[in-house]
Amino acid sequence: DKAGHKHFMAKEIAEQPQVISEAIGHYFGAGQSEIRFPSDQVDFTGVSRMVLVACGTAFYACLTAKYWIEKLAGIPVEVDVASEFRYREPPVGPGTLALFVSQSGETADTLAALRYCKGKADRIVSVVNVTESSIARESDVALPILAGTEIGVASTKAFSCQLLVLFVTAMEAARQRGLLSADRQADLVSAMRGLPARINLALDAEPVIEAVAQELAEARDVLFLGRGQMYPLALEGALKLKEISYIHAEAYASGELKHGPIALIDQNVPVVVLAPRDALFEKSISNMQEVMARAGKVLLVSDRAGLGVAGEGLWRSIEMPGVEDLLAPILYAIPAQLLAYHTAVAKGTDVDQPRNLAKSVTVE
Ligand code: F6R
């Protein structure tokens, strides 16, 4: 049942204020900033390293979590795609907490990577949507993302809920290690509680995004740029676009532009820049100007403050509401998803069942 939407993907994008709010309700009591986390089963104090392993969109959620965990909890984090991790025979020993992220909980490579870590890592934690799945069953602790059934092959609401639960995990790790003051914790929880309303505002940008998508649909190649925690989101935006619209899209960390990809820039390559006005904003803007100086067409996704100082010469812009810096990847996932969705609709591709793809990849 698409609840009046043209596609399951559209329905699932629109459900995000609701499912994010349910996940927040699960991990925090009403009106409280205390984290509801199985702390007795997951000890972050003796951990010297974390490995985060997943595939596809879930892998990009892990890449985002690396920024959060390292920043808030000071634990070194390694992130790998499951198909590489499992065959590389990486050293995993005492002091390692292994964490696996999977919507379906059945992805063959992720499950194999989990089994590889059994008996080697201190603890095996999973972040799953399907709680009766193999990955959930075989881990010591399974943290539910509570996104509800996701039918569209392109993951949307599961991604934002994965991010939310990974952020809660980073907060809990920081708290256990004495690195999160009660005040900071209360501030972050209150910012999280403000997310559903902000996601609604982001969804209000849909008509603007739909108009941009009509033009994006003409492109042969699209670049996505982001810095810091927005870099993994650029990767996710590019994946979303290529998997459902079949337009070639690539993502780079903004600072990498001049090390090669800038050679691709001309008036035919739209460049999507994901840059809220945070501590790295000035750097992103200077990278963006390098693109514009080469006639590149820049679509800037930022907040009012960012768009206000970004200057002249943008091809298009999409305005997001302001949000706590650390939570921006969750909010900016919405325009990335809508952009891919409307571009695919404009091209007339099969949005919910893109060619060659399956929802659950149970063979390697
Ligand atoms: C992309 C997408 C895939 C999955 C990947 C992992 O939109 O859906 O990249 O994220 O196949 O699947 P799960 O999370 O079920 O392990």
Short mmCIF file of N, CA and C in Angstrom, two decimals, residues 227-341:
data_model
loop_
_atom_site.label_atom_id
_atom_site.label_comp_id
_atom_site.label_asym_id
_atom_site.label_seq_id
_atom_site.Cartn_x
_atom_site.Cartn_y
_atom_site.Cartn_z
N ARG A 227 32.31 17.65 2.76
CA ARG A 227 33.51 17.60 3.61
C ARG A 227 33.14 17.05 4.96
N GLY A 228 34.10 16.44 5.64
CA GLY A 228 33.82 15.95 6.99
C GLY A 228 32.65 14.99 6.95
N GLN A 229 31.76 15.11 7.92
CA GLN A 229 30.64 14.18 7.99
C GLN A 229 29.68 14.29 6.81
N MET A 230 29.82 15.34 5.99
CA MET A 230 28.97 15.43 4.80
C MET A 230 29.56 14.67 3.61
N TYR A 231 30.80 14.22 3.74
CA TYR A 231 31.40 13.44 2.65
C TYR A 231 30.68 12.09 2.46
N PRO A 232 30.47 11.32 3.56
CA PRO A 232 29.71 10.07 3.35
C PRO A 232 28.32 10.33 2.77
N LEU A 233 27.72 11.44 3.13
CA LEU A 233 26.39 11.73 2.58
C LEU A 233 26.48 12.02 1.08
N ALA A 234 27.58 12.64 0.65
CA ALA A 234 27.79 12.85 -0.78
C ALA A 234 27.88 11.49 -1.49
N LEU A 235 28.56 10.54 -0.87
CA LEU A 235 28.65 9.19 -1.44
C LEU A 235 27.26 8.56 -1.54
N GLU A 236 26.47 8.73 -0.49
CA GLU A 236 25.11 8.17 -0.49
C GLU A 236 24.24 8.86 -1.54
N GLY A 237 24.37 10.18 -1.67
CA GLY A 237 23.60 10.90 -2.68
C GLY A 237 23.92 10.40 -4.08
N ALA A 238 25.21 10.16 -4.33
CA ALA A 238 25.63 9.67 -5.65
C ALA A 238 25.12 8.25 -5.89
N LEU A 239 25.16 7.42 -4.85
CA LEU A 239 24.65 6.04 -4.99
C LEU A 239 23.16 6.04 -5.30
N LYS A 240 22.40 6.86 -4.54
CA LYS A 240 20.96 6.94 -4.76
C LYS A 240 20.67 7.33 -6.20
N LEU A 241 21.37 8.38 -6.67
CA LEU A 241 21.10 8.87 -8.02
C LEU A 241 21.42 7.81 -9.06
N LYS A 242 22.59 7.15 -8.93
CA LYS A 242 22.94 6.20 -9.99
C LYS A 242 22.04 4.98 -9.94
N GLU A 243 21.66 4.52 -8.77
CA GLU A 243 20.91 3.26 -8.76
C GLU A 243 19.49 3.40 -9.28
N ILE A 244 18.87 4.56 -9.11
CA ILE A 244 17.50 4.64 -9.62
C ILE A 244 17.34 5.46 -10.90
N SER A 245 18.27 6.39 -11.18
CA SER A 245 18.09 7.17 -12.41
C SER A 245 19.05 6.71 -13.51
N TYR A 246 20.02 5.86 -13.14
CA TYR A 246 21.03 5.33 -14.06
C TYR A 246 21.94 6.43 -14.61
N ILE A 247 21.94 7.58 -13.96
CA ILE A 247 22.90 8.62 -14.33
C ILE A 247 24.21 8.35 -13.59
N HIS A 248 25.30 8.45 -14.30
CA HIS A 248 26.59 8.23 -13.65
C HIS A 248 26.85 9.34 -12.63
N ALA A 249 27.04 8.94 -11.39
CA ALA A 249 27.29 9.93 -10.35
C ALA A 249 28.45 9.47 -9.50
N GLU A 250 29.26 10.41 -9.09
CA GLU A 250 30.41 10.09 -8.24
C GLU A 250 30.48 11.10 -7.13
N ALA A 251 31.07 10.70 -6.02
CA ALA A 251 31.22 11.63 -4.91
C ALA A 251 32.69 11.75 -4.54
N TYR A 252 33.05 12.94 -4.14
CA TYR A 252 34.41 13.16 -3.65
C TYR A 252 34.36 14.00 -2.38
N ALA A 253 35.35 13.78 -1.54
CA ALA A 253 35.57 14.71 -0.45
C ALA A 253 36.00 16.02 -1.12
N SER A 254 35.37 17.13 -0.75
CA SER A 254 35.60 18.40 -1.46
C SER A 254 37.09 18.69 -1.64
N GLY A 255 37.88 18.40 -0.63
CA GLY A 255 39.30 18.70 -0.67
C GLY A 255 40.08 17.86 -1.67
N GLU A 256 39.47 16.78 -2.14
CA GLU A 256 40.12 15.91 -3.11
C GLU A 256 39.96 16.40 -4.55
N LEU A 257 39.08 17.36 -4.71
CA LEU A 257 38.72 17.83 -6.06
C LEU A 257 39.94 18.14 -6.90
N LYS A 258 40.84 18.91 -6.32
CA LYS A 258 41.98 19.38 -7.10
C LYS A 258 43.02 18.28 -7.33
N HIS A 259 42.79 17.11 -6.75
CA HIS A 259 43.74 16.02 -6.95
C HIS A 259 43.32 15.10 -8.09
N GLY A 260 42.45 15.56 -8.93
CA GLY A 260 42.06 14.75 -10.09
C GLY A 260 40.71 15.07 -10.66
N PRO A 261 39.65 14.88 -9.86
CA PRO A 261 38.31 14.99 -10.45
C PRO A 261 37.97 16.35 -11.05
N ILE A 262 38.70 17.38 -10.68
CA ILE A 262 38.39 18.70 -11.23
C ILE A 262 38.59 18.71 -12.76
N ALA A 263 39.35 17.76 -13.24
CA ALA A 263 39.53 17.64 -14.70
C ALA A 263 38.22 17.34 -15.42
N LEU A 264 37.26 16.79 -14.69
CA LEU A 264 35.97 16.44 -15.30
C LEU A 264 35.04 17.64 -15.47
N ILE A 265 35.35 18.70 -14.74
CA ILE A 265 34.38 19.80 -14.66
C ILE A 265 34.26 20.58 -15.96
N ASP A 266 33.05 20.69 -16.45
CA ASP A 266 32.72 21.66 -17.50
C ASP A 266 31.24 22.01 -17.35
N GLN A 267 30.72 22.76 -18.30
CA GLN A 267 29.34 23.25 -18.14
C GLN A 267 28.30 22.12 -18.21
N ASN A 268 28.74 20.92 -18.56
CA ASN A 268 27.78 19.81 -18.67
C ASN A 268 27.69 18.95 -17.42
N VAL A 269 28.55 19.22 -16.45
CA VAL A 269 28.55 18.35 -15.25
C VAL A 269 28.01 19.11 -14.04
N PRO A 270 26.77 18.83 -13.68
CA PRO A 270 26.25 19.45 -12.45
C PRO A 270 27.02 18.93 -11.24
N VAL A 271 27.29 19.81 -10.30
CA VAL A 271 28.01 19.45 -9.08
C VAL A 271 27.13 19.79 -7.88
N VAL A 272 26.77 18.75 -7.14
CA VAL A 272 25.90 18.95 -5.97
C VAL A 272 26.80 19.11 -4.75
N VAL A 273 26.73 20.26 -4.10
CA VAL A 273 27.57 20.51 -2.92
C VAL A 273 26.69 20.48 -1.67
N LEU A 274 27.01 19.58 -0.76
CA LEU A 274 26.23 19.43 0.48
C LEU A 274 27.02 20.12 1.59
N ALA A 275 26.58 21.31 1.98
CA ALA A 275 27.41 22.09 2.90
C ALA A 275 26.61 23.00 3.82
N PRO A 276 26.20 22.49 4.97
CA PRO A 276 25.59 23.39 5.95
C PRO A 276 26.65 24.37 6.45
N ARG A 277 26.22 25.47 7.03
CA ARG A 277 27.23 26.44 7.49
C ARG A 277 27.82 25.98 8.82
N ASP A 278 28.75 25.05 8.72
CA ASP A 278 29.43 24.54 9.91
C ASP A 278 30.89 24.97 9.89
N ALA A 279 31.71 24.36 10.73
CA ALA A 279 33.11 24.79 10.85
C ALA A 279 33.89 24.63 9.55
N LEU A 280 33.43 23.74 8.67
CA LEU A 280 34.17 23.49 7.43
C LEU A 280 33.60 24.25 6.23
N PHE A 281 32.59 25.06 6.51
CA PHE A 281 31.86 25.71 5.42
C PHE A 281 32.75 26.53 4.49
N GLU A 282 33.61 27.37 5.08
CA GLU A 282 34.45 28.24 4.25
C GLU A 282 35.29 27.41 3.28
N LYS A 283 35.76 26.27 3.76
CA LYS A 283 36.58 25.39 2.91
C LYS A 283 35.74 24.84 1.77
N SER A 284 34.52 24.38 2.10
CA SER A 284 33.64 23.84 1.04
C SER A 284 33.35 24.89 -0.01
N ILE A 285 33.14 26.13 0.46
CA ILE A 285 32.79 27.20 -0.48
C ILE A 285 33.96 27.51 -1.39
N SER A 286 35.17 27.44 -0.86
CA SER A 286 36.30 27.73 -1.75
C SER A 286 36.44 26.60 -2.78
N ASN A 287 36.15 25.35 -2.40
CA ASN A 287 36.16 24.26 -3.38
C ASN A 287 35.07 24.48 -4.44
N MET A 288 33.92 24.96 -3.96
CA MET A 288 32.80 25.21 -4.85
C MET A 288 33.17 26.29 -5.87
N GLN A 289 33.90 27.30 -5.40
CA GLN A 289 34.29 28.38 -6.31
C GLN A 289 35.29 27.89 -7.37
N GLU A 290 36.09 26.90 -6.99
CA GLU A 290 37.00 26.32 -7.98
C GLU A 290 36.20 25.66 -9.11
N VAL A 291 35.08 25.05 -8.73
CA VAL A 291 34.22 24.42 -9.73
C VAL A 291 33.59 25.50 -10.62
N MET A 292 33.11 26.57 -9.99
CA MET A 292 32.43 27.61 -10.77
C MET A 292 33.39 28.34 -11.70
N ALA A 293 34.65 28.45 -11.27
CA ALA A 293 35.65 29.11 -12.11
C ALA A 293 35.92 28.30 -13.38
N ARG A 294 35.52 27.03 -13.37
CA ARG A 294 35.70 26.19 -14.55
C ARG A 294 34.36 25.92 -15.25
N ALA A 295 33.43 26.84 -15.04
CA ALA A 295 32.12 26.81 -15.68
C ALA A 295 31.22 25.68 -15.18
N GLY A 296 31.62 25.05 -14.07
CA GLY A 296 30.78 23.98 -13.50
C GLY A 296 29.46 24.54 -12.98
N LYS A 297 28.42 23.73 -13.08
CA LYS A 297 27.09 24.16 -12.60
C LYS A 297 26.90 23.66 -11.18
N VAL A 298 26.88 24.58 -10.22
CA VAL A 298 26.82 24.15 -8.82
C VAL A 298 25.40 24.23 -8.26
N LEU A 299 24.97 23.11 -7.69
CA LEU A 299 23.74 23.08 -6.91
C LEU A 299 24.16 23.02 -5.44
N LEU A 300 23.93 24.10 -4.72
CA LEU A 300 24.35 24.14 -3.31
C LEU A 300 23.17 23.81 -2.40
N VAL A 301 23.36 22.81 -1.57
CA VAL A 301 22.36 22.50 -0.55
C VAL A 301 22.94 22.99 0.77
N SER A 302 22.29 24.00 1.36
CA SER A 302 22.83 24.60 2.58
C SER A 302 21.68 25.23 3.35
N ASP A 303 22.03 25.88 4.46
CA ASP A 303 21.00 26.56 5.24
C ASP A 303 20.98 28.04 4.85
N ARG A 304 20.10 28.80 5.46
CA ARG A 304 19.96 30.21 5.08
C ARG A 304 21.27 30.95 5.25
N ALA A 305 21.95 30.69 6.38
CA ALA A 305 23.21 31.38 6.64
C ALA A 305 24.23 31.04 5.56
N GLY A 306 24.28 29.77 5.18
CA GLY A 306 25.24 29.34 4.15
C GLY A 306 24.92 29.94 2.80
N LEU A 307 23.65 29.88 2.42
CA LEU A 307 23.27 30.42 1.10
C LEU A 307 23.49 31.92 1.06
N GLY A 308 23.33 32.57 2.24
CA GLY A 308 23.51 34.01 2.30
C GLY A 308 24.93 34.45 2.00
N VAL A 309 25.90 33.64 2.37
CA VAL A 309 27.29 34.06 2.14
C VAL A 309 27.95 33.33 0.97
N ALA A 310 27.22 32.41 0.35
CA ALA A 310 27.85 31.61 -0.72
C ALA A 310 28.17 32.45 -1.95
N GLY A 311 27.49 33.57 -2.09
CA GLY A 311 27.85 34.46 -3.18
C GLY A 311 27.11 34.16 -4.47
N GLU A 312 27.55 34.84 -5.50
CA GLU A 312 26.91 34.79 -6.80
C GLU A 312 27.32 33.55 -7.58
N GLY A 313 26.55 33.29 -8.59
CA GLY A 313 27.03 32.34 -9.59
C GLY A 313 26.57 30.90 -9.41
N LEU A 314 25.72 30.66 -8.38
CA LEU A 314 25.23 29.29 -8.22
C LEU A 314 24.28 28.96 -9.37
N TRP A 315 24.30 27.70 -9.76
CA TRP A 315 23.33 27.25 -10.77
C TRP A 315 21.95 27.13 -10.12
N ARG A 316 21.90 26.43 -9.01
CA ARG A 316 20.66 26.26 -8.25
C ARG A 316 21.01 26.15 -6.77
N SER A 317 20.01 26.36 -5.92
CA SER A 317 20.25 26.12 -4.49
C SER A 317 19.01 25.50 -3.85
N ILE A 318 19.24 24.78 -2.79
CA ILE A 318 18.15 24.19 -2.00
C ILE A 318 18.40 24.58 -0.55
N GLU A 319 17.40 25.18 0.06
CA GLU A 319 17.59 25.65 1.43
C GLU A 319 17.07 24.65 2.45
N MET A 320 17.92 24.33 3.40
CA MET A 320 17.56 23.45 4.51
C MET A 320 17.40 24.30 5.78
N PRO A 321 16.57 23.84 6.70
CA PRO A 321 16.51 24.54 7.98
C PRO A 321 17.83 24.38 8.73
N GLY A 322 18.08 25.25 9.68
CA GLY A 322 19.27 25.11 10.50
C GLY A 322 19.13 23.90 11.42
N VAL A 323 20.25 23.30 11.78
CA VAL A 323 20.22 22.10 12.62
C VAL A 323 21.54 22.01 13.38
N GLU A 324 21.53 21.38 14.53
CA GLU A 324 22.78 21.09 15.25
C GLU A 324 23.79 20.49 14.26
N ASP A 325 25.01 21.02 14.25
CA ASP A 325 26.00 20.61 13.25
C ASP A 325 26.12 19.10 13.09
N LEU A 326 26.22 18.40 14.22
CA LEU A 326 26.46 16.96 14.15
C LEU A 326 25.32 16.19 13.50
N LEU A 327 24.13 16.75 13.53
CA LEU A 327 22.97 16.02 13.01
C LEU A 327 22.67 16.33 11.54
N ALA A 328 23.47 17.21 10.95
CA ALA A 328 23.20 17.62 9.57
C ALA A 328 23.12 16.44 8.57
N PRO A 329 23.95 15.40 8.72
CA PRO A 329 23.83 14.31 7.73
C PRO A 329 22.43 13.68 7.71
N ILE A 330 21.77 13.62 8.85
CA ILE A 330 20.43 13.02 8.89
C ILE A 330 19.46 13.91 8.13
N LEU A 331 19.53 15.20 8.36
CA LEU A 331 18.62 16.13 7.70
C LEU A 331 18.90 16.22 6.20
N TYR A 332 20.17 16.31 5.83
CA TYR A 332 20.53 16.51 4.42
C TYR A 332 20.35 15.23 3.60
N ALA A 333 20.09 14.11 4.27
CA ALA A 333 19.75 12.89 3.53
C ALA A 333 18.46 13.10 2.75
N ILE A 334 17.55 13.92 3.29
CA ILE A 334 16.24 14.11 2.65
C ILE A 334 16.38 14.74 1.25
N PRO A 335 17.04 15.90 1.12
CA PRO A 335 17.19 16.44 -0.25
C PRO A 335 17.97 15.51 -1.17
N ALA A 336 18.95 14.78 -0.64
CA ALA A 336 19.70 13.84 -1.49
C ALA A 336 18.76 12.77 -2.05
N GLN A 337 17.88 12.26 -1.20
CA GLN A 337 16.93 11.22 -1.63
C GLN A 337 15.91 11.79 -2.62
N LEU A 338 15.38 12.98 -2.31
CA LEU A 338 14.37 13.58 -3.18
C LEU A 338 14.93 13.92 -4.56
N LEU A 339 16.18 14.34 -4.56
CA LEU A 339 16.82 14.67 -5.83
C LEU A 339 16.92 13.42 -6.71
N ALA A 340 17.36 12.33 -6.12
CA ALA A 340 17.45 11.07 -6.88
C ALA A 340 16.06 10.63 -7.33
N TYR A 341 15.11 10.70 -6.41
CA TYR A 341 13.76 10.24 -6.72
C TYR A 341 13.17 11.01 -7.90
#
